Amino acid sequence: MARRLDGEFDYIVVGAGTAGCIVANRLSADAAKRVLLLEAGGRDNWIWFHIPVGYLFAIGNPRSDWMFKTEAEPGLNGRALGYPRGKVIGGSSAINAMISMRGQAADYDHWRQLGLPGWGWDDVLPAFKRLEDHFLGASEHHGVGGGWRIEPPRIAWPVLDAVADAAVQMGVPRTPDFNTGDNEGVGYFHVNQKSGRRWSSARGFLKPVLSRPNLRLETGVEADRLLLESGRAVGVAFRQGGETVEARAKGEVILCAGSIGSIQVLHRSGIGPGEWLRPLGIEVALDLPGVGRNLQDHLQQRAIYKVHGIRTLNETYYSLPRRAWMGIDYALRRRGPLTMAPSQLGIFTRSAAGKERADIEFHVQPLSLDKFGEPLHRFPAITVAACNLRPSSRGTLRIGSREIGATPRIAPNYLSTDEDRQVAADAIRVTRRLMSQPALQAYRPEEYLPGPQVGGDDASLARAAGDIGTTIFHPVGTAKMGLASDPSAVVDERLRLFGIAGLRVVDASIMPTITSGNTNTPTAMIAEKGAGYILEDAR
């Protein structure tokens, strides 16, 4: 018998990640409305949630990461990938790359062209600006005073400056700001930090309002299923401390658990493709084919180049005096390598002539390692990783069992289209061209991965991309926003779930197509707009 959680709530928000913290903040601003926020992870009371380089210790750690894995991927030559997701208030914004990236204006104009009013660039820009507290100050592009702190990096690397010079020699323009609507160019990423500390969604939007008497946060909560009555969501059943608990909402239930978590809750509630749910013994409450389909992600080809005569983090880390200085520099000035995002230098360019806008993004790092969780290499090297910004491959996400803790089946279907394989091959060609520019020749770059033995023809390069390709942790699209006439759509333009009243999905899963860059900031924008729709519709 389930215990009823004490109290009456107007809204129940499932998931205190990037989106859920913002939604709970906005909804609880009305003191007359009671908001319950449910988070499966715990509090962010671990030092590595706050020191920026802590992602090295948080990713792949069951304390902070759900430790998901993909299925074996044919496009990756049978490899399965780790699929990190944040397991803490702030969600993935507590363990991610901290890169502040909106994408391109054309991404959102495309959403509007799909028939989704309110989602064009001119519509979403005010939401981006409301969220921000930007170091560049208030302007036509940026805002100040919001909860989302954005600052420049606090460390420079000569080797990255040389890569930037090489990009310019290749014809890529310099840019001081990737977030003005057209991100083509080379420059240093702006980051979600404040004075050398990570600035997660929990720090920016949840913690400042936890004292509100009408906002209740429950952690260690694994949401099981929605409570449905007469075609309406009226609450959530969840497990906490080994006990089954139910909470009820007079207004709406809002799923903010992300492109994996929100789908798991919907599927366990009997909402999704009946052909997937019935074999698991789940009674189908609503046969909605799009729930768990349309999975999109950015796959990067992690090229590694050995360098000579210039410093990288690899040899710095293995020098005890330099490692000690890193700690001292951070303690005294909040500067140095401990403030580093995983990638510092960005390059947005075109994979081939004829592309109408930038379609690949480079993350350039003054370090190299086999994969996250593995030690840095002992030789000086840099990583030059290019990803396809707008992949045409589509995957699926589904539960493997009715049980709450069951591992989800994540099948991104990487490199499953001819177009994506061509972009992957072309991206390696662009990488090689970049590393051959005069600005880098003094450092004698040597290709370590994919390696000089890989030929320059399309087939060899696409196969190499499958060998070295890895996710940059941007799953989106599994609860696609679309028109009622679209059989694959899950929510409408106001993020209301088709076929169930009182239920919305407000997170990265609603993206109809992936944005052209890192997806955390677009997720924050979706939360800002989604909360606005909820408040408007409650009037």
PDB file of N, CA and C in Angstrom, residues 45-116:
ATOM      1  N   ASN A  45      26.674  18.182  -2.335  1.00  0.00           N
ATOM      2  CA  ASN A  45      27.580  18.434  -1.205  1.00  0.00           C
ATOM      3  C   ASN A  45      28.880  17.642  -1.355  1.00  0.00           C
ATOM      4  N   TRP A  46      29.467  17.701  -2.534  1.00  0.00           N
ATOM      5  CA  TRP A  46      30.729  17.037  -2.841  1.00  0.00           C
ATOM      6  C   TRP A  46      31.600  18.055  -3.560  1.00  0.00           C
ATOM      7  N   ILE A  47      32.842  18.154  -3.182  1.00  0.00           N
ATOM      8  CA  ILE A  47      33.708  19.221  -3.698  1.00  0.00           C
ATOM      9  C   ILE A  47      33.813  19.198  -5.216  1.00  0.00           C
ATOM     10  N   TRP A  48      33.759  17.989  -5.816  1.00  0.00           N
ATOM     11  CA  TRP A  48      33.975  17.909  -7.260  1.00  0.00           C
ATOM     12  C   TRP A  48      32.757  18.335  -8.074  1.00  0.00           C
ATOM     13  N   PHE A  49      31.641  18.635  -7.416  1.00  0.00           N
ATOM     14  CA  PHE A  49      30.527  19.278  -8.113  1.00  0.00           C
ATOM     15  C   PHE A  49      30.786  20.768  -8.311  1.00  0.00           C
ATOM     16  N   HIS A  50      31.791  21.312  -7.647  1.00  0.00           N
ATOM     17  CA  HIS A  50      31.986  22.761  -7.627  1.00  0.00           C
ATOM     18  C   HIS A  50      33.315  23.212  -8.234  1.00  0.00           C
ATOM     19  N   ILE A  51      34.364  22.427  -8.079  1.00  0.00           N
ATOM     20  CA  ILE A  51      35.614  22.739  -8.758  1.00  0.00           C
ATOM     21  C   ILE A  51      35.453  22.324 -10.213  1.00  0.00           C
ATOM     22  N   PRO A  52      35.665  23.216 -11.163  1.00  0.00           N
ATOM     23  CA  PRO A  52      35.318  22.909 -12.556  1.00  0.00           C
ATOM     24  C   PRO A  52      35.911  21.621 -13.104  1.00  0.00           C
ATOM     25  N   VAL A  53      37.176  21.329 -12.791  1.00  0.00           N
ATOM     26  CA  VAL A  53      37.800  20.134 -13.349  1.00  0.00           C
ATOM     27  C   VAL A  53      37.247  18.857 -12.717  1.00  0.00           C
ATOM     28  N   GLY A  54      36.313  19.013 -11.800  1.00  0.00           N
ATOM     29  CA  GLY A  54      35.700  17.864 -11.143  1.00  0.00           C
ATOM     30  C   GLY A  54      34.970  16.917 -12.056  1.00  0.00           C
ATOM     31  N   TYR A  55      34.655  17.359 -13.283  1.00  0.00           N
ATOM     32  CA  TYR A  55      34.015  16.442 -14.222  1.00  0.00           C
ATOM     33  C   TYR A  55      34.862  15.190 -14.442  1.00  0.00           C
ATOM     34  N   LEU A  56      36.184  15.305 -14.298  1.00  0.00           N
ATOM     35  CA  LEU A  56      37.058  14.144 -14.458  1.00  0.00           C
ATOM     36  C   LEU A  56      36.767  13.076 -13.412  1.00  0.00           C
ATOM     37  N   PHE A  57      36.272  13.490 -12.254  1.00  0.00           N
ATOM     38  CA  PHE A  57      35.997  12.561 -11.167  1.00  0.00           C
ATOM     39  C   PHE A  57      34.506  12.222 -11.067  1.00  0.00           C
ATOM     40  N   ALA A  58      33.656  13.087 -11.609  1.00  0.00           N
ATOM     41  CA  ALA A  58      32.207  12.886 -11.495  1.00  0.00           C
ATOM     42  C   ALA A  58      31.660  11.973 -12.583  1.00  0.00           C
ATOM     43  N   ILE A  59      32.175  12.143 -13.811  1.00  0.00           N
ATOM     44  CA  ILE A  59      31.714  11.300 -14.913  1.00  0.00           C
ATOM     45  C   ILE A  59      32.284   9.902 -14.727  1.00  0.00           C
ATOM     46  N   GLY A  60      31.410   8.913 -14.744  1.00  0.00           N
ATOM     47  CA  GLY A  60      31.838   7.536 -14.518  1.00  0.00           C
ATOM     48  C   GLY A  60      31.886   7.140 -13.062  1.00  0.00           C
ATOM     49  N   ASN A  61      31.357   7.993 -12.187  1.00  0.00           N
ATOM     50  CA  ASN A  61      31.320   7.718 -10.752  1.00  0.00           C
ATOM     51  C   ASN A  61      29.862   7.514 -10.339  1.00  0.00           C
ATOM     52  N   PRO A  62      29.492   6.375  -9.782  1.00  0.00           N
ATOM     53  CA  PRO A  62      28.082   6.140  -9.444  1.00  0.00           C
ATOM     54  C   PRO A  62      27.516   7.104  -8.419  1.00  0.00           C
ATOM     55  N   ARG A  63      28.376   7.846  -7.726  1.00  0.00           N
ATOM     56  CA  ARG A  63      27.874   8.865  -6.801  1.00  0.00           C
ATOM     57  C   ARG A  63      27.200  10.001  -7.554  1.00  0.00           C
ATOM     58  N   SER A  64      27.675  10.287  -8.765  1.00  0.00           N
ATOM     59  CA  SER A  64      27.258  11.492  -9.469  1.00  0.00           C
ATOM     60  C   SER A  64      26.723  11.246 -10.873  1.00  0.00           C
ATOM     61  N   ASP A  65      26.802  10.009 -11.343  1.00  0.00           N
ATOM     62  CA  ASP A  65      26.492   9.684 -12.729  1.00  0.00           C
ATOM     63  C   ASP A  65      25.611   8.432 -12.738  1.00  0.00           C
ATOM     64  N   TRP A  66      24.557   8.452 -13.555  1.00  0.00           N
ATOM     65  CA  TRP A  66      23.669   7.294 -13.644  1.00  0.00           C
ATOM     66  C   TRP A  66      24.327   6.114 -14.353  1.00  0.00           C
ATOM     67  N   MET A  67      25.475   6.349 -14.968  1.00  0.00           N
ATOM     68  CA  MET A  67      26.281   5.260 -15.529  1.00  0.00           C
ATOM     69  C   MET A  67      25.546   4.464 -16.612  1.00  0.00           C
ATOM     70  N   PHE A  68      24.746   5.146 -17.411  1.00  0.00           N
ATOM     71  CA  PHE A  68      24.074   4.473 -18.505  1.00  0.00           C
ATOM     72  C   PHE A  68      25.079   4.068 -19.576  1.00  0.00           C
ATOM     73  N   LYS A  69      24.690   3.114 -20.408  1.00  0.00           N
ATOM     74  CA  LYS A  69      25.478   2.716 -21.573  1.00  0.00           C
ATOM     75  C   LYS A  69      24.539   2.541 -22.759  1.00  0.00           C
ATOM     76  N   THR A  70      25.090   2.774 -23.933  1.00  0.00           N
ATOM     77  CA  THR A  70      24.307   2.523 -25.136  1.00  0.00           C
ATOM     78  C   THR A  70      24.314   1.027 -25.449  1.00  0.00           C
ATOM     79  N   GLU A  71      23.431   0.645 -26.341  1.00  0.00           N
ATOM     80  CA  GLU A  71      23.521  -0.675 -26.939  1.00  0.00           C
ATOM     81  C   GLU A  71      24.782  -0.723 -27.816  1.00  0.00           C
ATOM     82  N   ALA A  72      25.204  -1.908 -28.204  1.00  0.00           N
ATOM     83  CA  ALA A  72      26.294  -2.030 -29.172  1.00  0.00           C
ATOM     84  C   ALA A  72      25.825  -1.386 -30.479  1.00  0.00           C
ATOM     85  N   GLU A  73      26.624  -0.448 -30.987  1.00  0.00           N
ATOM     86  CA  GLU A  73      26.211   0.365 -32.124  1.00  0.00           C
ATOM     87  C   GLU A  73      26.864  -0.129 -33.421  1.00  0.00           C
ATOM     88  N   PRO A  74      26.058  -0.545 -34.404  1.00  0.00           N
ATOM     89  CA  PRO A  74      26.643  -0.971 -35.681  1.00  0.00           C
ATOM     90  C   PRO A  74      27.508   0.111 -36.325  1.00  0.00           C
ATOM     91  N   GLY A  75      27.075   1.377 -36.239  1.00  0.00           N
ATOM     92  CA  GLY A  75      27.823   2.469 -36.851  1.00  0.00           C
ATOM     93  C   GLY A  75      29.151   2.744 -36.173  1.00  0.00           C
ATOM     94  N   LEU A  76      29.312   2.234 -34.939  1.00  0.00           N
ATOM     95  CA  LEU A  76      30.578   2.376 -34.217  1.00  0.00           C
ATOM     96  C   LEU A  76      31.333   1.052 -34.227  1.00  0.00           C
ATOM     97  N   ASN A  77      31.058   0.249 -35.232  1.00  0.00           N
ATOM     98  CA  ASN A  77      31.753  -1.035 -35.410  1.00  0.00           C
ATOM     99  C   ASN A  77      31.568  -1.949 -34.205  1.00  0.00           C
ATOM    100  N   GLY A  78      30.330  -1.909 -33.656  1.00  0.00           N
ATOM    101  CA  GLY A  78      29.959  -2.815 -32.577  1.00  0.00           C
ATOM    102  C   GLY A  78      30.284  -2.335 -31.183  1.00  0.00           C
ATOM    103  N   ARG A  79      30.807  -1.124 -31.046  1.00  0.00           N
ATOM    104  CA  ARG A  79      31.139  -0.615 -29.712  1.00  0.00           C
ATOM    105  C   ARG A  79      29.899  -0.089 -29.000  1.00  0.00           C
ATOM    106  N   ALA A  80      29.900  -0.180 -27.690  1.00  0.00           N
ATOM    107  CA  ALA A  80      28.910   0.478 -26.833  1.00  0.00           C
ATOM    108  C   ALA A  80      29.616   1.618 -26.110  1.00  0.00           C
ATOM    109  N   LEU A  81      28.895   2.696 -25.852  1.00  0.00           N
ATOM    110  CA  LEU A  81      29.480   3.875 -25.221  1.00  0.00           C
ATOM    111  C   LEU A  81      28.870   4.124 -23.851  1.00  0.00           C
ATOM    112  N   GLY A  82      29.689   4.647 -22.945  1.00  0.00           N
ATOM    113  CA  GLY A  82      29.138   5.184 -21.716  1.00  0.00           C
ATOM    114  C   GLY A  82      28.279   6.398 -22.024  1.00  0.00           C
ATOM    115  N   TYR A  83      27.212   6.591 -21.242  1.00  0.00           N
ATOM    116  CA  TYR A  83      26.251   7.659 -21.526  1.00  0.00           C
ATOM    117  C   TYR A  83      25.973   8.423 -20.235  1.00  0.00           C
ATOM    118  N   PRO A  84      26.882   9.306 -19.815  1.00  0.00           N
ATOM    119  CA  PRO A  84      26.750   9.965 -18.514  1.00  0.00           C
ATOM    120  C   PRO A  84      25.508  10.858 -18.423  1.00  0.00           C
ATOM    121  N   ARG A  85      24.895  10.847 -17.259  1.00  0.00           N
ATOM    122  CA  ARG A  85      23.794  11.755 -16.899  1.00  0.00           C
ATOM    123  C   ARG A  85      23.957  12.096 -15.429  1.00  0.00           C
ATOM    124  N   GLY A  86      23.767  13.363 -15.079  1.00  0.00           N
ATOM    125  CA  GLY A  86      23.987  13.819 -13.719  1.00  0.00           C
ATOM    126  C   GLY A  86      23.014  13.223 -12.722  1.00  0.00           C
ATOM    127  N   LYS A  87      23.521  12.790 -11.584  1.00  0.00           N
ATOM    128  CA  LYS A  87      22.732  12.145 -10.528  1.00  0.00           C
ATOM    129  C   LYS A  87      22.800  12.997  -9.264  1.00  0.00           C
ATOM    130  N   VAL A  88      22.211  14.212  -9.339  1.00  0.00           N
ATOM    131  CA  VAL A  88      22.363  15.193  -8.270  1.00  0.00           C
ATOM    132  C   VAL A  88      21.460  16.373  -8.613  1.00  0.00           C
ATOM    133  N   ILE A  89      21.125  17.206  -7.639  1.00  0.00           N
ATOM    134  CA  ILE A  89      20.418  18.429  -7.992  1.00  0.00           C
ATOM    135  C   ILE A  89      21.295  19.245  -8.959  1.00  0.00           C
ATOM    136  N   GLY A  90      20.669  19.813  -9.948  1.00  0.00           N
ATOM    137  CA  GLY A  90      21.426  20.435 -11.031  1.00  0.00           C
ATOM    138  C   GLY A  90      21.612  19.506 -12.205  1.00  0.00           C
ATOM    139  N   GLY A  91      21.418  18.189 -11.977  1.00  0.00           N
ATOM    140  CA  GLY A  91      21.486  17.225 -13.058  1.00  0.00           C
ATOM    141  C   GLY A  91      22.813  17.276 -13.793  1.00  0.00           C
ATOM    142  N   SER A  92      22.735  17.181 -15.103  1.00  0.00           N
ATOM    143  CA  SER A  92      23.961  17.144 -15.893  1.00  0.00           C
ATOM    144  C   SER A  92      24.700  18.472 -15.875  1.00  0.00           C
ATOM    145  N   SER A  93      24.041  19.575 -15.479  1.00  0.00           N
ATOM    146  CA  SER A  93      24.763  20.846 -15.373  1.00  0.00           C
ATOM    147  C   SER A  93      25.758  20.826 -14.213  1.00  0.00           C
ATOM    148  N   ALA A  94      25.685  19.797 -13.360  1.00  0.00           N
ATOM    149  CA  ALA A  94      26.636  19.657 -12.250  1.00  0.00           C
ATOM    150  C   ALA A  94      27.859  18.836 -12.626  1.00  0.00           C
ATOM    151  N   ILE A  95      27.841  18.192 -13.813  1.00  0.00           N
ATOM    152  CA  ILE A  95      28.987  17.368 -14.201  1.00  0.00           C
ATOM    153  C   ILE A  95      29.415  17.611 -15.644  1.00  0.00           C
ATOM    154  N   ASN A  96      28.775  18.544 -16.334  1.00  0.00           N
ATOM    155  CA  ASN A  96      28.990  18.676 -17.776  1.00  0.00           C
ATOM    156  C   ASN A  96      30.185  19.576 -18.086  1.00  0.00           C
ATOM    157  N   ALA A  97      30.278  19.972 -19.362  1.00  0.00           N
ATOM    158  CA  ALA A  97      31.429  20.742 -19.840  1.00  0.00           C
ATOM    159  C   ALA A  97      31.347  22.223 -19.512  1.00  0.00           C
ATOM    160  N   MET A  98      30.215  22.690 -18.972  1.00  0.00           N
ATOM    161  CA  MET A  98      30.027  24.096 -18.573  1.00  0.00           C
ATOM    162  C   MET A  98      30.049  25.062 -19.766  1.00  0.00           C
ATOM    163  N   ILE A  99      29.966  24.569 -20.983  1.00  0.00           N
ATOM    164  CA  ILE A  99      30.061  25.433 -22.157  1.00  0.00           C
ATOM    165  C   ILE A  99      28.714  26.094 -22.425  1.00  0.00           C
ATOM    166  N   SER A 100      28.728  27.421 -22.482  1.00  0.00           N
ATOM    167  CA  SER A 100      27.506  28.185 -22.742  1.00  0.00           C
ATOM    168  C   SER A 100      27.358  28.351 -24.254  1.00  0.00           C
ATOM    169  N   MET A 101      26.382  27.656 -24.829  1.00  0.00           N
ATOM    170  CA  MET A 101      26.245  27.642 -26.280  1.00  0.00           C
ATOM    171  C   MET A 101      24.758  27.550 -26.646  1.00  0.00           C
ATOM    172  N   ARG A 102      24.263  28.559 -27.347  1.00  0.00           N
ATOM    173  CA  ARG A 102      22.854  28.571 -27.723  1.00  0.00           C
ATOM    174  C   ARG A 102      22.560  27.760 -28.976  1.00  0.00           C
ATOM    175  N   GLY A 103      23.542  27.678 -29.879  1.00  0.00           N
ATOM    176  CA  GLY A 103      23.275  27.128 -31.199  1.00  0.00           C
ATOM    177  C   GLY A 103      23.148  28.257 -32.203  1.00  0.00           C
ATOM    178  N   GLN A 104      22.516  27.973 -33.321  1.00  0.00           N
ATOM    179  CA  GLN A 104      22.390  28.950 -34.400  1.00  0.00           C
ATOM    180  C   GLN A 104      20.951  29.437 -34.524  1.00  0.00           C
ATOM    181  N   ALA A 105      20.794  30.693 -34.920  1.00  0.00           N
ATOM    182  CA  ALA A 105      19.454  31.242 -35.111  1.00  0.00           C
ATOM    183  C   ALA A 105      18.642  30.371 -36.053  1.00  0.00           C
ATOM    184  N   ALA A 106      19.299  29.818 -37.068  1.00  0.00           N
ATOM    185  CA  ALA A 106      18.589  28.999 -38.047  1.00  0.00           C
ATOM    186  C   ALA A 106      18.018  27.725 -37.432  1.00  0.00           C
ATOM    187  N   ASP A 107      18.605  27.236 -36.348  1.00  0.00           N
ATOM    188  CA  ASP A 107      18.051  26.055 -35.668  1.00  0.00           C
ATOM    189  C   ASP A 107      16.617  26.341 -35.210  1.00  0.00           C
ATOM    190  N   TYR A 108      16.441  27.467 -34.574  1.00  0.00           N
ATOM    191  CA  TYR A 108      15.137  27.808 -34.001  1.00  0.00           C
ATOM    192  C   TYR A 108      14.164  28.287 -35.072  1.00  0.00           C
ATOM    193  N   ASP A 109      14.665  28.987 -36.061  1.00  0.00           N
ATOM    194  CA  ASP A 109      13.795  29.370 -37.169  1.00  0.00           C
ATOM    195  C   ASP A 109      13.265  28.132 -37.877  1.00  0.00           C
ATOM    196  N   HIS A 110      14.081  27.078 -37.909  1.00  0.00           N
ATOM    197  CA  HIS A 110      13.614  25.811 -38.477  1.00  0.00           C
ATOM    198  C   HIS A 110      12.467  25.237 -37.650  1.00  0.00           C
ATOM    199  N   TRP A 111      12.566  25.316 -36.312  1.00  0.00           N
ATOM    200  CA  TRP A 111      11.470  24.838 -35.475  1.00  0.00           C
ATOM    201  C   TRP A 111      10.184  25.607 -35.806  1.00  0.00           C
ATOM    202  N   ARG A 112      10.312  26.916 -35.954  1.00  0.00           N
ATOM    203  CA  ARG A 112       9.131  27.722 -36.299  1.00  0.00           C
ATOM    204  C   ARG A 112       8.584  27.299 -37.662  1.00  0.00           C
ATOM    205  N   GLN A 113       9.468  27.017 -38.602  1.00  0.00           N
ATOM    206  CA  GLN A 113       9.030  26.601 -39.933  1.00  0.00           C
ATOM    207  C   GLN A 113       8.351  25.238 -39.920  1.00  0.00           C
ATOM    208  N   LEU A 114       8.599  24.453 -38.882  1.00  0.00           N
ATOM    209  CA  LEU A 114       7.906  23.170 -38.744  1.00  0.00           C
ATOM    210  C   LEU A 114       6.463  23.356 -38.282  1.00  0.00           C
ATOM    211  N   GLY A 115       6.071  24.620 -38.048  1.00  0.00           N
ATOM    212  CA  GLY A 115       4.715  24.913 -37.611  1.00  0.00           C
ATOM    213  C   GLY A 115       4.591  25.118 -36.115  1.00  0.00           C
ATOM    214  N   LEU A 116       5.711  25.467 -35.453  1.00  0.00           N
ATOM    215  CA  LEU A 116       5.726  25.628 -34.005  1.00  0.00           C
ATOM    216  C   LEU A 116       5.888  27.096 -33.647  1.00  0.00           C
TER     217      LEU A 116
END
